[in-house]
mmCIF file of N, CA and C and ligand atoms in Angstrom:
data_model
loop_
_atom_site.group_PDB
_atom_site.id
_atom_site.type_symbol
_atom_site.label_atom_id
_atom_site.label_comp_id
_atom_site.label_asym_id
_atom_site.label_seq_id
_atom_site.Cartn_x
_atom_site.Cartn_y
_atom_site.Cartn_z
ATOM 1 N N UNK A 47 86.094 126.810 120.737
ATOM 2 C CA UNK A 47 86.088 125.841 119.634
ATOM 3 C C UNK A 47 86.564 124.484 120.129
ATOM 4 N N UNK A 48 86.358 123.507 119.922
ATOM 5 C CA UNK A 48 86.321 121.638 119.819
ATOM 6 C C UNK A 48 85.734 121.155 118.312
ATOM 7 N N UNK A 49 86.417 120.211 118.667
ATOM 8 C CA UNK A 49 85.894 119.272 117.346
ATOM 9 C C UNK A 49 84.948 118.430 117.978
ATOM 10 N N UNK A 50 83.960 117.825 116.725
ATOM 11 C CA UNK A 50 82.881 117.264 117.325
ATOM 12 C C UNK A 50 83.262 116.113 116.972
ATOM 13 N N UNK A 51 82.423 115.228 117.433
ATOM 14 C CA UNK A 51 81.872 113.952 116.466
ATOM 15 C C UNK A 51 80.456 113.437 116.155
ATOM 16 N N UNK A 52 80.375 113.116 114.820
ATOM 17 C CA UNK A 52 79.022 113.090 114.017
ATOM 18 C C UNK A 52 78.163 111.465 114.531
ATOM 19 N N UNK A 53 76.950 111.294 113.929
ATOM 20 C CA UNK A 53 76.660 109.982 113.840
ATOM 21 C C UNK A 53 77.119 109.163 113.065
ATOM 22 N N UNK A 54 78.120 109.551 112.638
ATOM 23 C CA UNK A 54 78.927 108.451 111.677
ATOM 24 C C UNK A 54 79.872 107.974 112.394
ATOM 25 N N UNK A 55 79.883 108.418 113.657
ATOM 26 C CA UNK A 55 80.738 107.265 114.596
ATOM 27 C C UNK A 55 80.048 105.705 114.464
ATOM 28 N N UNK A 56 81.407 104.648 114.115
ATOM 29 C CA UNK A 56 80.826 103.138 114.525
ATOM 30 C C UNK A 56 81.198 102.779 115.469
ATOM 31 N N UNK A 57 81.705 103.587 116.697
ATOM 32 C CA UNK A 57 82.319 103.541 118.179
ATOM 33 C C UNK A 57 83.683 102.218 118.426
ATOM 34 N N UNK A 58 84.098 102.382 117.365
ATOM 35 C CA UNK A 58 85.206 101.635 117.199
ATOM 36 C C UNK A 58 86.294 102.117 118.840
ATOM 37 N N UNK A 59 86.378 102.831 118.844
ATOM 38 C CA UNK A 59 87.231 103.593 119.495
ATOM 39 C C UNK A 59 88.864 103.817 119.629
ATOM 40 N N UNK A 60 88.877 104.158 118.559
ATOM 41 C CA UNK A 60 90.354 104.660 117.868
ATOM 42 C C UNK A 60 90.345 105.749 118.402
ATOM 43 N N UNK A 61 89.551 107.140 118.550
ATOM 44 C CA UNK A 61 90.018 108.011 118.757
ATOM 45 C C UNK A 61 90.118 108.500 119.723
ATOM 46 N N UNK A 62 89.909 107.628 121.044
ATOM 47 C CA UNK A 62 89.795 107.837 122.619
ATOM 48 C C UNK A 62 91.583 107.799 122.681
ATOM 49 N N UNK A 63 92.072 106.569 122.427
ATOM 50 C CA UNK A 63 93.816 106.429 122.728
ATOM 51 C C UNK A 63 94.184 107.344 121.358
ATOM 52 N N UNK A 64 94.240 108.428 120.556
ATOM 53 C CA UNK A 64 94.836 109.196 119.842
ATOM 54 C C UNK A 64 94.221 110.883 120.437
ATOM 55 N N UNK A 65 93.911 110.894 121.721
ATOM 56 C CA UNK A 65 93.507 112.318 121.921
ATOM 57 C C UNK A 65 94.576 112.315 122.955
ATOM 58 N N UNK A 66 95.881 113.623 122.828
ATOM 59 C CA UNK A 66 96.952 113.734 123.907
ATOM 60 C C UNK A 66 96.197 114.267 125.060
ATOM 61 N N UNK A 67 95.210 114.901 125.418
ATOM 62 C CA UNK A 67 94.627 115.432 126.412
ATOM 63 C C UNK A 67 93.426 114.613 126.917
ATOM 64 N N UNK A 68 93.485 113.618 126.259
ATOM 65 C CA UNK A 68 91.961 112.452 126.997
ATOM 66 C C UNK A 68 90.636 113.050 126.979
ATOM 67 N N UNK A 69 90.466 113.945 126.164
ATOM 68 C CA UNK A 69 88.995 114.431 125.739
ATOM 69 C C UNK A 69 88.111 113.590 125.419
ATOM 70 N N UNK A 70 88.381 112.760 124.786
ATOM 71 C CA UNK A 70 87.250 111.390 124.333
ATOM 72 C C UNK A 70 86.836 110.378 125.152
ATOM 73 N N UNK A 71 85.309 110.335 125.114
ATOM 74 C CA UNK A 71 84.906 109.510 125.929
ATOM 75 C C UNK A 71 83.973 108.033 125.062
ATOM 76 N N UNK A 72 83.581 107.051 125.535
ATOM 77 C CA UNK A 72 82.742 106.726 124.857
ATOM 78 C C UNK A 72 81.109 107.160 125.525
ATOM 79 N N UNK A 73 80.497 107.415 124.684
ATOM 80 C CA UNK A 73 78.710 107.864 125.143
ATOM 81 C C UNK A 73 77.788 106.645 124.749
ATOM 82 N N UNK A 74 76.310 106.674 125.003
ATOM 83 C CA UNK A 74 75.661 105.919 124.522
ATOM 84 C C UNK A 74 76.123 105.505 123.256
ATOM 85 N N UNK A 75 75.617 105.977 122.581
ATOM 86 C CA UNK A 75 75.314 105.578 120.723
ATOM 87 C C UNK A 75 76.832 105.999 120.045
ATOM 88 N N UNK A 76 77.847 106.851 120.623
ATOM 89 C CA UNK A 76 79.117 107.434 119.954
ATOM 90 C C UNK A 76 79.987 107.894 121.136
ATOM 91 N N UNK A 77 80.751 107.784 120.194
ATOM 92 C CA UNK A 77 82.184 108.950 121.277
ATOM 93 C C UNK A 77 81.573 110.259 121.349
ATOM 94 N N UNK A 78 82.405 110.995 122.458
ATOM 95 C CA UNK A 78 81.801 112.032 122.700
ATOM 96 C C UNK A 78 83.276 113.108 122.908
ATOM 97 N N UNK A 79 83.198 113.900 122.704
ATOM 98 C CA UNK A 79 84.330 115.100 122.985
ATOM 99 C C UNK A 79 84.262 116.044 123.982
ATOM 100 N N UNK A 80 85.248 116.434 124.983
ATOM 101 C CA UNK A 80 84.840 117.134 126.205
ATOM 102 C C UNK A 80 85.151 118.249 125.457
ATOM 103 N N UNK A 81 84.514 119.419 125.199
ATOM 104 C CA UNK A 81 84.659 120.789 124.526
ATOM 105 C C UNK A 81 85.343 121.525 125.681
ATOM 106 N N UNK A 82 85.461 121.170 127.116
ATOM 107 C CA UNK A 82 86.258 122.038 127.981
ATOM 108 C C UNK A 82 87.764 121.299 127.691
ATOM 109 N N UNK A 83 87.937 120.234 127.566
ATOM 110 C CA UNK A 83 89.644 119.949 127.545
ATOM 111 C C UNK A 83 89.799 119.740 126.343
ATOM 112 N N UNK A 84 89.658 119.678 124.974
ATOM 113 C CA UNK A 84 90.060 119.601 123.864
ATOM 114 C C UNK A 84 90.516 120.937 123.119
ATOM 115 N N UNK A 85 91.628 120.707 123.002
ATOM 116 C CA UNK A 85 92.912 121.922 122.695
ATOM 117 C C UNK A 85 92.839 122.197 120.784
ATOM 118 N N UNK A 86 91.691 121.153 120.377
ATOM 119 C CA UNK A 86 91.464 121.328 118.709
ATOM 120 C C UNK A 86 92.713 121.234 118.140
ATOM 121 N N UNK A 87 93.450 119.681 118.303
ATOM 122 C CA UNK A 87 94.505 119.496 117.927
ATOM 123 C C UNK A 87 94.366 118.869 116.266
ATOM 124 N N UNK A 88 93.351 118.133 116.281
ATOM 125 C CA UNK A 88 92.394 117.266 115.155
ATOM 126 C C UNK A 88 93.467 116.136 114.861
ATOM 127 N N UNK A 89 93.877 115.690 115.952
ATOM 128 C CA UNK A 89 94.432 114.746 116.015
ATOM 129 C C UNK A 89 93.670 113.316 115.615
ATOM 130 N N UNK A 90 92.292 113.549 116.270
ATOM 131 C CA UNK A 90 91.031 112.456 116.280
ATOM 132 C C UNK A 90 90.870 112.773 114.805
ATOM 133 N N UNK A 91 90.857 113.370 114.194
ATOM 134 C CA UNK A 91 89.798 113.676 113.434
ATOM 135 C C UNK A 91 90.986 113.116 112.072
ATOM 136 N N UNK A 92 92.165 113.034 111.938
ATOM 137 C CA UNK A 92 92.975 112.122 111.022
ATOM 138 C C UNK A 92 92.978 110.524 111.529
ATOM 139 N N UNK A 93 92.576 110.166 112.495
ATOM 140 C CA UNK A 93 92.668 109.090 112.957
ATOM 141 C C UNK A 93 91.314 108.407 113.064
ATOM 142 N N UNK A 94 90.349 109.137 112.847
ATOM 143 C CA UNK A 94 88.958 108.279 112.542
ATOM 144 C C UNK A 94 88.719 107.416 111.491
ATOM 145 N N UNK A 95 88.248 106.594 110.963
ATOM 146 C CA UNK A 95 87.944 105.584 110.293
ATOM 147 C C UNK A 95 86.876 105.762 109.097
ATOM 148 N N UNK A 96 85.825 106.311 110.119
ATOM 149 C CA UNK A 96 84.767 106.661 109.981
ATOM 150 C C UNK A 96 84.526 107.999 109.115
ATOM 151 N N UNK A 97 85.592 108.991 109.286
ATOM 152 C CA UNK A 97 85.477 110.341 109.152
ATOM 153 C C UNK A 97 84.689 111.356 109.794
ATOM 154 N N UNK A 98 84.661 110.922 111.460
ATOM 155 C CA UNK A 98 83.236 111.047 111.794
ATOM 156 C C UNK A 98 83.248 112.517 112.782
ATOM 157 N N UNK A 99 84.365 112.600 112.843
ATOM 158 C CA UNK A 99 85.286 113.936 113.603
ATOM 159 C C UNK A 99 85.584 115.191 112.467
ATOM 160 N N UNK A 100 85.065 116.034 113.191
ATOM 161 C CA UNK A 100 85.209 117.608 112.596
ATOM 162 C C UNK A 100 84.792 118.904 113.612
ATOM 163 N N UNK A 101 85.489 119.727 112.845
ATOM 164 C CA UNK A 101 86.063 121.173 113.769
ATOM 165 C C UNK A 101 84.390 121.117 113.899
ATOM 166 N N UNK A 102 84.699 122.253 115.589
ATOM 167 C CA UNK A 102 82.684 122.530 115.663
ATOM 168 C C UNK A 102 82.234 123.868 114.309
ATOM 169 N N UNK A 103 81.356 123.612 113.773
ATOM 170 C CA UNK A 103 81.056 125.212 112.799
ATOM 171 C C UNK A 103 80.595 126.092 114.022
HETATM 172 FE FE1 SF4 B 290 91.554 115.445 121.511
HETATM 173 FE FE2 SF4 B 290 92.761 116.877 119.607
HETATM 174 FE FE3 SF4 B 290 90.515 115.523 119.041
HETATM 175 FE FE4 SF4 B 290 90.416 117.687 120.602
HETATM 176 S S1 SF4 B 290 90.993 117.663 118.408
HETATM 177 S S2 SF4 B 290 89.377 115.741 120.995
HETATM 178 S S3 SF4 B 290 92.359 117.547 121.711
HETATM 179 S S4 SF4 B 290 92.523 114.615 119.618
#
């Protein structure tokens, strides 16, 4: 399990400096989440703007 992020990223990038393990990257079009180092703290995912972060289903 990781949390994702949706296309409702506006690549602000708030949630790159609020991930304790540096999972967030920026990608083309959005941030992106490394699903191997993200510990599913949902740390990003209170700190998005956007609301654009959520657990993977
Ligand atoms: Fe980083 Fe936590 Fe978000 Fe995973 S859930 S990407 S560990 S801030």
């Amino acid at each position: 399990m990781a949390h994702v992020i949706s296309d409702d990223c506006v690549m602000c990038g708030t949630c790159e400096g609020e991930c304790p393990v540096g999972a967030i990257s920026a990608g083309d079009s959005k941030y992106v989440i490394n699903a191997d180092e993200c510990i599913d703290c949902g740390t990003c995912a209170a700190a998005c703007p956007s609301e654009a972060i959520h657990p993977e289903e």
